[in-house]
Short mmCIF file of C-alpha atoms in Angstrom, two decimals:
data_model
loop_
_atom_site.label_atom_id
_atom_site.label_comp_id
_atom_site.label_asym_id
_atom_site.label_seq_id
_atom_site.Cartn_x
_atom_site.Cartn_y
_atom_site.Cartn_z
CA UNK O 1 103.27 114.37 87.37
CA UNK O 2 103.83 111.48 88.94
CA UNK O 3 106.61 110.90 92.16
CA UNK O 4 107.13 107.33 92.59
CA UNK O 5 105.83 106.17 89.51
CA UNK O 6 107.60 102.60 89.37
CA UNK O 7 107.81 99.38 86.20
CA UNK O 8 104.01 99.13 84.27
CA UNK O 9 102.03 101.96 86.55
CA UNK O 10 102.68 105.22 85.98
CA UNK O 11 100.78 106.86 89.01
CA UNK O 12 100.39 110.76 89.30
CA UNK O 13 100.03 113.09 91.87
CA UNK O 14 97.02 115.24 92.48
CA UNK O 15 99.01 118.79 91.74
CA UNK O 16 102.37 119.32 89.93
CA UNK O 17 105.83 118.01 91.74
CA UNK O 18 108.34 120.37 91.86
CA UNK O 19 110.60 117.72 88.99
CA UNK O 20 108.09 118.37 86.83
CA UNK O 21 108.55 121.86 86.93
CA UNK O 22 112.03 122.19 87.05
CA UNK O 23 112.19 119.62 84.38
CA UNK O 24 110.06 121.54 82.56
CA UNK O 25 111.73 124.51 82.83
CA UNK O 26 115.24 123.13 82.14
CA UNK O 27 113.79 121.90 78.95
CA UNK O 28 112.52 126.13 78.13
CA UNK O 29 116.73 126.68 78.67
CA UNK O 30 117.34 124.35 76.43
CA UNK O 31 119.54 121.81 78.94
CA UNK O 32 120.25 118.11 77.99
CA UNK O 33 118.90 115.48 80.59
CA UNK O 34 122.67 115.21 81.78
CA UNK O 35 122.93 119.10 82.46
CA UNK O 36 123.74 120.42 85.66
CA UNK O 37 120.33 121.83 87.43
CA UNK O 38 120.72 122.48 90.92
CA UNK O 39 121.15 125.89 90.10
CA UNK O 40 117.09 125.30 89.54
CA UNK O 41 116.58 123.17 91.95
CA UNK O 42 117.52 125.21 94.77
CA UNK O 43 114.69 127.72 93.85
CA UNK O 44 111.68 127.51 96.34
CA UNK O 45 108.57 126.28 94.74
CA UNK O 46 104.87 126.20 95.69
CA UNK O 47 101.33 125.57 94.05
CA UNK O 48 97.73 126.66 93.95
CA UNK O 49 94.43 124.27 93.06
CA UNK O 50 92.77 126.29 91.74
CA UNK O 51 90.59 123.40 89.55
CA UNK O 52 91.15 120.12 90.92
CA UNK O 53 90.54 118.15 87.63
CA UNK O 54 89.36 114.63 87.47
CA UNK O 55 91.82 111.11 87.48
CA UNK O 56 91.65 109.32 84.35
CA UNK O 57 93.47 106.09 83.88
CA UNK O 58 94.88 104.98 80.71
CA UNK O 59 95.52 101.44 79.72
CA UNK O 60 98.80 101.82 77.26
CA UNK O 61 100.27 99.30 74.51
CA UNK O 62 102.82 99.52 72.60
CA UNK O 63 105.45 98.49 70.57
CA UNK O 64 108.84 98.84 68.48
CA UNK O 65 109.21 98.92 64.96
CA UNK O 66 109.76 96.06 64.57
CA UNK O 67 106.82 94.67 65.73
CA UNK O 68 107.80 93.16 69.12
CA UNK O 69 105.51 94.27 72.09
CA UNK O 70 106.69 96.16 75.21
CA UNK O 71 105.38 95.19 77.92
CA UNK O 72 101.07 97.55 78.58
CA UNK O 73 101.52 99.67 81.28
CA UNK O 74 98.49 101.50 83.08
CA UNK O 75 98.94 105.81 83.20
CA UNK O 76 97.36 107.94 85.26
CA UNK O 77 96.67 111.77 83.82
CA UNK O 78 94.37 114.69 85.56
CA UNK O 79 91.96 115.81 82.72
CA UNK O 80 90.48 119.53 83.09
CA UNK O 81 92.48 120.58 85.64
CA UNK O 82 93.93 124.24 86.46
CA UNK O 83 96.96 124.94 88.54
CA UNK O 84 98.85 127.92 89.39
CA UNK O 85 102.34 126.92 90.05
CA UNK O 86 105.52 129.57 91.26
CA UNK O 87 108.69 129.60 91.87
CA UNK O 88 110.78 131.94 94.06
CA UNK O 89 115.05 132.93 93.85
CA UNK O 90 117.24 134.89 92.59
CA UNK O 91 115.94 137.73 90.39
CA UNK O 92 118.66 137.18 87.34
CA UNK O 93 117.77 133.54 87.23
CA UNK O 94 113.67 134.36 87.73
CA UNK O 95 113.79 136.68 84.39
CA UNK O 96 116.08 134.18 82.22
CA UNK O 97 113.11 131.54 83.38
CA UNK O 98 110.87 134.14 82.15
CA UNK O 99 111.77 134.65 79.06
CA UNK O 100 112.28 130.87 77.98
CA UNK O 101 108.77 130.24 79.29
CA UNK O 102 107.88 132.60 76.23
CA UNK O 103 110.24 131.31 73.76
CA UNK O 104 111.49 127.95 74.56
CA UNK O 105 114.20 125.74 73.14
CA UNK O 106 112.79 122.02 73.84
CA UNK O 107 108.97 122.20 73.99
CA UNK O 108 107.39 121.88 77.31
CA UNK O 109 105.09 118.95 78.02
CA UNK O 110 103.06 118.77 81.23
CA UNK O 111 103.93 115.69 81.89
CA UNK O 112 104.09 113.68 79.76
CA UNK O 113 105.32 114.18 76.02
CA UNK O 114 101.86 113.55 75.06
CA UNK O 115 100.76 116.94 76.94
CA UNK O 116 101.89 119.68 75.55
CA UNK O 117 100.22 122.90 76.82
CA UNK O 118 97.08 124.37 74.33
CA UNK O 119 97.99 128.34 76.32
CA UNK O 120 100.83 130.17 77.12
CA UNK O 121 102.21 129.25 80.79
CA UNK O 122 103.36 131.84 81.58
CA UNK O 123 101.79 134.36 84.36
CA UNK O 124 104.56 137.23 84.50
CA UNK O 125 107.02 138.21 87.13
CA UNK O 126 106.46 140.10 90.30
CA UNK O 127 109.90 140.75 92.40
CA UNK O 128 108.40 142.86 94.97
CA UNK O 129 106.08 139.82 96.10
CA UNK O 130 107.00 136.28 99.04
CA UNK O 131 105.78 133.13 97.01
CA UNK O 132 103.05 132.68 99.17
CA UNK O 133 102.14 136.20 98.68
CA UNK O 134 101.53 135.86 94.86
CA UNK O 135 100.23 132.71 95.01
CA UNK O 136 97.26 134.06 96.91
CA UNK O 137 96.46 137.22 95.80
CA UNK O 138 96.76 135.24 91.49
CA UNK O 139 92.74 135.76 90.34
CA UNK O 140 91.56 132.70 90.00
CA UNK O 141 92.09 130.42 86.90
CA UNK O 142 89.73 128.29 86.50
CA UNK O 143 87.64 127.18 83.40
CA UNK O 144 84.38 129.25 82.75
CA UNK O 145 82.33 126.42 83.11
CA UNK O 146 84.20 125.92 86.33
CA UNK O 147 82.97 128.77 88.04
CA UNK O 148 79.71 128.93 86.35
CA UNK O 149 79.18 125.16 88.45
CA UNK O 150 80.09 127.03 91.17
CA UNK O 151 78.45 130.43 90.84
CA UNK O 152 76.48 131.06 93.78
CA UNK O 153 80.16 131.03 96.19
CA UNK O 154 81.22 134.37 95.92
CA UNK O 155 84.56 133.24 97.26
CA UNK O 156 86.41 130.08 96.73
CA UNK O 157 88.76 128.17 99.06
CA UNK O 158 91.53 127.45 96.96
CA UNK O 159 94.15 124.41 98.38
CA UNK O 160 98.26 125.84 98.13
CA UNK O 161 101.21 123.92 98.65
CA UNK O 162 104.27 125.06 99.90
CA UNK O 163 108.06 123.58 99.62
CA UNK O 164 109.02 124.73 103.58
CA UNK O 165 111.11 125.93 105.75
CA UNK O 166 113.07 125.48 108.52
CA UNK O 167 111.10 127.41 110.80
CA UNK O 168 107.84 125.57 108.85
CA UNK O 169 108.49 122.83 111.28
CA UNK O 170 107.45 119.37 110.64
CA UNK O 171 105.37 119.01 107.38
CA UNK O 172 104.54 116.34 105.14
CA UNK O 173 107.26 114.77 102.33
CA UNK O 174 106.88 114.02 99.07
CA UNK O 175 110.46 112.76 96.91
CA UNK O 176 110.19 115.31 94.28
CA UNK O 177 113.15 117.30 94.75
CA UNK O 178 114.94 116.21 91.87
CA UNK O 179 118.98 115.79 91.71
CA UNK O 180 119.34 114.11 88.24
CA UNK O 181 117.60 113.54 85.51
CA UNK O 182 120.14 111.91 83.73
CA UNK O 183 118.02 108.53 82.15
CA UNK O 184 121.12 106.01 83.28
CA UNK O 185 120.77 107.54 86.99
CA UNK O 186 117.31 109.54 88.02
CA UNK O 187 117.79 110.69 91.72
CA UNK O 188 115.08 112.36 93.72
CA UNK O 189 115.50 113.42 97.34
CA UNK O 190 112.55 114.22 100.18
CA UNK O 191 110.97 117.65 100.28
CA UNK O 192 109.44 119.27 102.82
CA UNK O 193 105.69 120.73 101.87
CA UNK O 194 103.31 123.51 103.48
CA UNK O 195 99.80 123.12 102.92
CA UNK O 196 97.63 126.23 103.46
CA UNK O 197 94.85 127.87 101.92
CA UNK O 198 93.62 130.90 100.38
CA UNK O 199 90.55 132.23 99.00
CA UNK O 200 89.82 134.95 95.71
CA UNK O 201 86.57 136.05 94.48
CA UNK O 202 84.40 134.21 91.74
CA UNK O 203 85.11 136.16 88.81
CA UNK O 204 81.50 134.03 87.66
CA UNK O 205 78.89 134.34 90.91
CA UNK O 206 75.31 135.04 91.08
CA UNK O 207 75.43 137.89 92.17
CA UNK O 208 71.92 137.85 92.95
CA UNK O 209 71.64 134.53 94.46
CA UNK O 210 74.41 135.71 96.26
CA UNK O 211 72.31 138.37 97.85
CA UNK O 212 68.91 137.68 98.28
CA UNK O 213 68.48 137.16 101.72
CA UNK O 214 64.62 136.05 102.69
CA UNK O 215 62.85 136.50 99.77
CA UNK O 216 59.43 136.38 100.32
CA UNK O 217 58.04 134.75 97.03
CA UNK O 218 54.27 136.75 98.07
CA UNK O 219 55.81 140.06 98.33
CA UNK O 220 54.35 140.61 94.22
CA UNK O 221 50.46 139.83 95.51
CA UNK O 222 50.38 142.77 97.83
CA UNK O 223 49.24 143.48 100.87
CA UNK O 224 49.46 145.45 104.37
#
């Protein structure tokens, strides 16, 4: 999920990039790297961080079949991360993408070929909701062990990154708006990003510890 990976250092962003998501969708549709993706680029993109994950560094070495060694590289990954990604656009295209993700032409992978998804990718289609609303209303998809780690919190605050529109005013930017995936001349443009937050219920919250107020440890001993 890198947006500025060059040469021997392959970094990753803290959340999925639009270029990564569009690349996955294009692969699911069966498009080649040199095919036009302007219809997919026109989709508005948003992501919610349900489980931030841990940054890992991989010391990466490779060889050609001839035995020739290639340059050593550093590659960064997010381990144990969970994100909810959504795109908004033409309803017919959305339905086509939904079917493609369920039955992809080319194997989708999460950022790198070594990271195929371990479970289904799609969470459904919601034509009656805007992008931000759909992301805010999704249940919490973090792993159960992570939910239990936060069991003393009945509600969890989650970060949402939305593709900015003109009305948003000044925003952050990231160079992850794909123009071309052609390996001979990859091109990416800057994309505006607006940050917001939402709260979702924690299904693994410990209701006993979360609701007991001012517990008196001597109450069971009796008294007046």
